[in-house]
């Protein structure tokens, strides 16, 4: 037997307290009755014994009912249940642009920070998700292989910035190659890459990688982050650092998405969270069946026992009240008879 919520055992301390209070109150009642009736042997009275026994049974049943209720709150479980559960798992690799242009603030607080915030929302709100993370700029690397540990994934994501890649620039083709390598080549399931970038590419040569992605049945969903107006950033791609205007390049992203049967999204007028939710509708999930072993909930038994004991306690309480009324009525009748006899003798 195991318990689903053991903390409710704390309520069990009230059960011995109830017993102690019952014993103390019983003694006080005996003391008061002995004074009131002026009869120290009233405990031997047949009617009192019946009333007392009924009252004791009522209290015992109430205490047992309280104990059963506390046991039910602790959610006892026993008996193993084996179930086959079908789950739909999404396998997604997120390729995140870490080039210096992602520090641009035409989207608040910056292109990169906004993307990271929306990625966190997405993974928290998506069930059965297995996700990998690729960072890229002038070169690319696997920041996280496929995982379902979202705490670790979030920690890695939070620590990525534009200084995580030494070689600056934006080589999207190289990022797609690295993202492709996160998948198992022999897997028959459909695979998805989410490419988040401002689209400014300095590498080109997409033909070969796009063909490989199609052959492996990998779909690329591109998310263009930034504005078409752009904003000024500093860059050191040339001989010396200079200021340039960084704009979102939709043409490159649309080419990649169309070539892999994916979709191109623009984050300027809609949140990335909404974009991700739309993507999820088009992504193929991997169905898997796993055996799930769990213990059967048994708290209903103790709730039923508790209800039954309360019912019995109520019946004994009603019988006690009836017996008290009968005893009082019998005593009144006896007193009237005694008074009548006394009047007759006096007469």
CSV table of N, CA and C in Angstrom, one decimal, residues 187-272:
chain,number,residue,atom,x,y,z
A,187,UNK,N,15.2,7.1,-38.7
A,187,UNK,CA,13.8,7.2,-38.2
A,187,UNK,C,12.9,7.5,-39.3
A,188,UNK,N,11.7,6.8,-39.3
A,188,UNK,CA,10.7,7.0,-40.4
A,188,UNK,C,9.8,8.1,-40.1
A,189,UNK,N,9.8,8.6,-38.9
A,189,UNK,CA,8.8,9.7,-38.6
A,189,UNK,C,9.2,11.0,-39.3
A,190,UNK,N,8.2,11.9,-39.4
A,190,UNK,CA,8.5,13.2,-40.0
A,190,UNK,C,9.2,14.1,-39.0
A,191,UNK,N,10.1,14.8,-39.5
A,191,UNK,CA,10.9,15.7,-38.6
A,191,UNK,C,10.8,17.1,-38.9
A,192,UNK,N,10.9,18.0,-37.9
A,192,UNK,CA,10.7,19.4,-38.1
A,192,UNK,C,11.9,20.2,-37.5
A,193,UNK,N,12.2,21.3,-38.3
A,193,UNK,CA,13.2,22.3,-37.8
A,193,UNK,C,12.5,23.6,-37.8
A,194,UNK,N,12.7,24.3,-36.7
A,194,UNK,CA,12.2,25.7,-36.6
A,194,UNK,C,13.4,26.6,-36.7
A,195,UNK,N,13.5,27.4,-37.7
A,195,UNK,CA,14.7,28.3,-37.9
A,195,UNK,C,14.2,29.7,-37.6
A,196,UNK,N,14.9,30.2,-36.5
A,196,UNK,CA,14.6,31.6,-36.0
A,196,UNK,C,15.7,32.5,-36.3
A,197,UNK,N,15.5,33.4,-37.2
A,197,UNK,CA,16.6,34.3,-37.6
A,197,UNK,C,16.0,35.6,-38.2
A,198,UNK,N,16.9,36.6,-38.4
A,198,UNK,CA,16.4,37.8,-39.1
A,198,UNK,C,16.6,37.6,-40.6
A,199,UNK,N,17.2,36.5,-41.1
A,199,UNK,CA,17.2,36.2,-42.5
A,199,UNK,C,18.4,36.7,-43.2
A,200,UNK,N,19.2,37.5,-42.6
A,200,UNK,CA,20.4,38.1,-43.3
A,200,UNK,C,21.4,37.0,-43.4
A,201,UNK,N,21.7,36.5,-44.5
A,201,UNK,CA,22.6,35.4,-44.7
A,201,UNK,C,23.9,35.8,-45.4
A,202,UNK,N,25.0,35.3,-44.9
A,202,UNK,CA,26.3,35.7,-45.5
A,202,UNK,C,27.0,34.5,-46.2
A,203,UNK,N,26.3,33.4,-46.2
A,203,UNK,CA,26.9,32.2,-46.8
A,203,UNK,C,26.4,31.7,-48.1
A,204,UNK,N,25.1,31.6,-48.2
A,204,UNK,CA,24.4,31.1,-49.4
A,204,UNK,C,24.6,29.6,-49.6
A,205,UNK,N,24.5,29.2,-50.9
A,205,UNK,CA,24.7,27.7,-51.2
A,205,UNK,C,23.7,26.8,-50.4
A,206,UNK,N,22.4,27.1,-50.7
A,206,UNK,CA,21.4,26.3,-50.0
A,206,UNK,C,21.0,25.0,-50.8
A,207,UNK,N,21.3,24.9,-52.1
A,207,UNK,CA,20.7,23.9,-52.9
A,207,UNK,C,21.0,22.5,-52.3
A,208,UNK,N,22.3,22.2,-52.0
A,208,UNK,CA,22.6,20.9,-51.5
A,208,UNK,C,21.9,20.5,-50.2
A,209,UNK,N,21.9,21.4,-49.2
A,209,UNK,CA,21.3,21.1,-47.9
A,209,UNK,C,19.8,21.0,-48.1
A,210,UNK,N,19.2,21.8,-48.9
A,210,UNK,CA,17.7,21.7,-49.1
A,210,UNK,C,17.3,20.4,-49.7
A,211,UNK,N,18.2,19.9,-50.6
A,211,UNK,CA,17.9,18.6,-51.2
A,211,UNK,C,18.0,17.5,-50.2
A,212,UNK,N,19.0,17.5,-49.3
A,212,UNK,CA,19.2,16.6,-48.3
A,212,UNK,C,18.0,16.6,-47.3
A,213,UNK,N,17.6,17.7,-46.9
A,213,UNK,CA,16.4,17.9,-46.0
A,213,UNK,C,15.2,17.2,-46.6
A,214,UNK,N,15.0,17.4,-47.9
A,214,UNK,CA,13.8,16.8,-48.6
A,214,UNK,C,13.9,15.3,-48.6
A,215,UNK,N,15.1,14.8,-48.8
A,215,UNK,CA,15.4,13.4,-48.9
A,215,UNK,C,15.1,12.7,-47.5
A,216,UNK,N,15.4,13.4,-46.5
A,216,UNK,CA,15.3,12.9,-45.1
A,216,UNK,C,13.9,13.2,-44.5
A,217,UNK,N,13.0,13.8,-45.4
A,217,UNK,CA,11.7,14.1,-45.0
A,217,UNK,C,11.7,15.1,-43.8
A,218,UNK,N,12.5,16.1,-43.8
A,218,UNK,CA,12.6,17.1,-42.8
A,218,UNK,C,12.0,18.4,-43.3
A,219,UNK,N,11.0,18.9,-42.6
A,219,UNK,CA,10.4,20.2,-42.9
A,219,UNK,C,11.0,21.3,-42.1
A,220,UNK,N,11.2,22.4,-42.8
A,220,UNK,CA,11.7,23.6,-42.1
A,220,UNK,C,10.7,24.7,-42.0
A,221,UNK,N,10.4,25.1,-40.8
A,221,UNK,CA,9.5,26.3,-40.6
A,221,UNK,C,10.4,27.5,-40.2
A,222,UNK,N,10.3,28.5,-41.0
A,222,UNK,CA,11.2,29.7,-40.8
A,222,UNK,C,10.4,30.8,-40.1
A,223,UNK,N,11.0,31.4,-39.1
A,223,UNK,CA,10.4,32.5,-38.4
A,223,UNK,C,11.4,33.7,-38.6
A,224,UNK,N,10.9,34.7,-39.3
A,224,UNK,CA,11.7,35.9,-39.5
A,224,UNK,C,11.4,36.9,-38.4
A,225,UNK,N,12.5,37.2,-37.7
A,225,UNK,CA,12.3,38.1,-36.5
A,225,UNK,C,13.0,39.4,-36.8
A,226,UNK,N,12.4,40.5,-36.5
A,226,UNK,CA,12.9,41.8,-36.8
A,226,UNK,C,11.9,42.6,-37.7
A,227,UNK,N,12.2,43.7,-38.1
A,227,UNK,CA,11.3,44.6,-39.0
A,227,UNK,C,12.0,44.8,-40.3
A,228,UNK,N,11.1,45.1,-41.3
A,228,UNK,CA,11.7,45.4,-42.7
A,228,UNK,C,12.4,46.7,-42.7
A,229,UNK,N,12.0,47.6,-41.8
A,229,UNK,CA,12.7,48.9,-41.7
A,229,UNK,C,14.1,48.8,-41.1
A,230,UNK,N,14.2,47.8,-40.2
A,230,UNK,CA,15.5,47.5,-39.6
A,230,UNK,C,15.9,48.6,-38.6
A,231,UNK,N,17.2,48.4,-38.1
A,231,UNK,CA,17.7,49.3,-37.1
A,231,UNK,C,19.3,49.2,-37.2
A,232,UNK,N,20.0,50.2,-36.7
A,232,UNK,CA,21.4,50.2,-36.8
A,232,UNK,C,22.1,49.3,-35.8
A,233,UNK,N,23.1,48.6,-36.3
A,233,UNK,CA,23.9,47.8,-35.4
A,233,UNK,C,25.4,48.0,-35.7
A,234,UNK,N,26.3,47.6,-34.8
A,234,UNK,CA,27.7,47.7,-35.1
A,234,UNK,C,28.2,46.3,-35.6
A,235,UNK,N,29.0,46.2,-36.5
A,235,UNK,CA,29.5,44.9,-37.0
A,235,UNK,C,31.0,45.0,-37.3
A,236,UNK,N,31.7,43.9,-37.1
A,236,UNK,CA,33.2,43.8,-37.4
A,236,UNK,C,33.5,42.8,-38.4
A,237,UNK,N,32.5,42.6,-39.4
A,237,UNK,CA,32.8,41.6,-40.4
A,237,UNK,C,33.9,42.1,-41.4
A,238,UNK,N,34.0,43.3,-41.5
A,238,UNK,CA,35.0,43.9,-42.4
A,238,UNK,C,36.4,44.1,-41.7
A,239,UNK,N,37.1,45.0,-42.3
A,239,UNK,CA,38.5,45.2,-41.7
A,239,UNK,C,38.3,45.9,-40.4
A,240,UNK,N,37.4,46.7,-40.2
A,240,UNK,CA,37.2,47.4,-38.9
A,240,UNK,C,35.7,47.5,-38.6
A,241,UNK,N,35.4,47.8,-37.4
A,241,UNK,CA,34.0,47.8,-36.9
A,241,UNK,C,33.3,49.0,-37.5
A,242,UNK,N,32.1,48.8,-38.0
A,242,UNK,CA,31.3,49.9,-38.5
A,242,UNK,C,29.8,49.7,-38.2
A,243,UNK,N,29.1,50.8,-38.4
A,243,UNK,CA,27.6,50.7,-38.2
A,243,UNK,C,26.9,50.5,-39.5
A,244,UNK,N,25.9,49.5,-39.4
A,244,UNK,CA,25.1,49.2,-40.6
A,244,UNK,C,23.7,49.0,-40.2
A,245,UNK,N,22.8,49.0,-41.2
A,245,UNK,CA,21.4,48.8,-40.9
A,245,UNK,C,21.0,47.3,-41.1
A,246,UNK,N,20.5,46.7,-40.1
A,246,UNK,CA,20.1,45.3,-40.1
A,246,UNK,C,18.6,45.2,-40.4
A,247,UNK,N,18.2,44.6,-41.5
A,247,UNK,CA,16.8,44.4,-41.8
A,247,UNK,C,16.4,42.9,-41.9
A,248,UNK,N,15.2,42.6,-41.7
A,248,UNK,CA,14.7,41.2,-41.9
A,248,UNK,C,14.7,40.9,-43.4
A,249,UNK,N,15.2,39.7,-43.8
A,249,UNK,CA,15.2,39.3,-45.2
A,249,UNK,C,14.2,38.2,-45.3
A,250,UNK,N,13.0,38.5,-45.8
A,250,UNK,CA,12.0,37.5,-46.0
A,250,UNK,C,12.2,36.6,-47.2
A,251,UNK,N,12.9,37.0,-48.2
A,251,UNK,CA,13.0,36.2,-49.4
A,251,UNK,C,13.8,34.9,-49.1
A,252,UNK,N,14.9,35.0,-48.4
A,252,UNK,CA,15.7,33.9,-48.1
A,252,UNK,C,14.9,32.9,-47.2
A,253,UNK,N,14.2,33.4,-46.2
A,253,UNK,CA,13.4,32.5,-45.4
A,253,UNK,C,12.3,31.8,-46.1
A,254,UNK,N,11.6,32.5,-47.0
A,254,UNK,CA,10.5,31.9,-47.8
A,254,UNK,C,11.1,30.8,-48.7
A,255,UNK,N,12.3,31.1,-49.3
A,255,UNK,CA,12.9,30.1,-50.2
A,255,UNK,C,13.1,28.8,-49.4
A,256,UNK,N,13.7,28.9,-48.2
A,256,UNK,CA,14.0,27.7,-47.4
A,256,UNK,C,12.7,26.9,-47.0
A,257,UNK,N,11.7,27.7,-46.6
A,257,UNK,CA,10.4,27.1,-46.1
A,257,UNK,C,9.7,26.4,-47.3
A,258,UNK,N,9.6,27.1,-48.4
A,258,UNK,CA,8.9,26.5,-49.6
A,258,UNK,C,9.6,25.3,-50.1
A,259,UNK,N,10.9,25.3,-50.1
A,259,UNK,CA,11.7,24.2,-50.6
A,259,UNK,C,11.6,22.9,-49.8
A,260,UNK,N,11.2,23.0,-48.5
A,260,UNK,CA,11.1,21.9,-47.7
A,260,UNK,C,9.6,21.6,-47.2
A,261,UNK,N,8.7,22.2,-48.0
A,261,UNK,CA,7.2,22.0,-47.7
A,261,UNK,C,6.8,22.5,-46.3
A,262,UNK,N,7.5,23.6,-45.9
A,262,UNK,CA,7.2,24.2,-44.6
A,262,UNK,C,6.5,25.5,-44.8
A,263,UNK,N,6.5,26.3,-43.8
A,263,UNK,CA,5.9,27.6,-43.9
A,263,UNK,C,6.8,28.7,-43.4
A,264,UNK,N,6.6,29.9,-43.9
A,264,UNK,CA,7.4,31.1,-43.5
A,264,UNK,C,6.5,32.0,-42.7
A,265,UNK,N,7.0,32.4,-41.5
A,265,UNK,CA,6.2,33.3,-40.6
A,265,UNK,C,7.0,34.5,-40.3
A,266,UNK,N,6.3,35.6,-40.1
A,266,UNK,CA,6.9,36.9,-39.7
A,266,UNK,C,6.5,37.2,-38.3
A,267,UNK,N,7.4,37.6,-37.5
A,267,UNK,CA,7.1,37.8,-36.1
A,267,UNK,C,6.8,39.3,-35.8
A,268,UNK,N,6.8,40.1,-36.8
A,268,UNK,CA,6.6,41.6,-36.6
A,268,UNK,C,5.2,41.9,-36.1
A,269,UNK,N,4.2,41.2,-36.7
A,269,UNK,CA,2.8,41.6,-36.3
A,269,UNK,C,2.1,40.5,-35.5
A,270,UNK,N,2.8,39.5,-35.1
A,270,UNK,CA,2.2,38.4,-34.3
A,270,UNK,C,3.2,37.8,-33.4
A,271,UNK,N,2.8,37.4,-32.3
A,271,UNK,CA,3.8,36.8,-31.3
A,271,UNK,C,4.3,35.5,-31.8
A,272,UNK,N,5.5,35.2,-31.4
A,272,UNK,CA,6.1,33.9,-31.7
A,272,UNK,C,5.3,32.7,-31.1
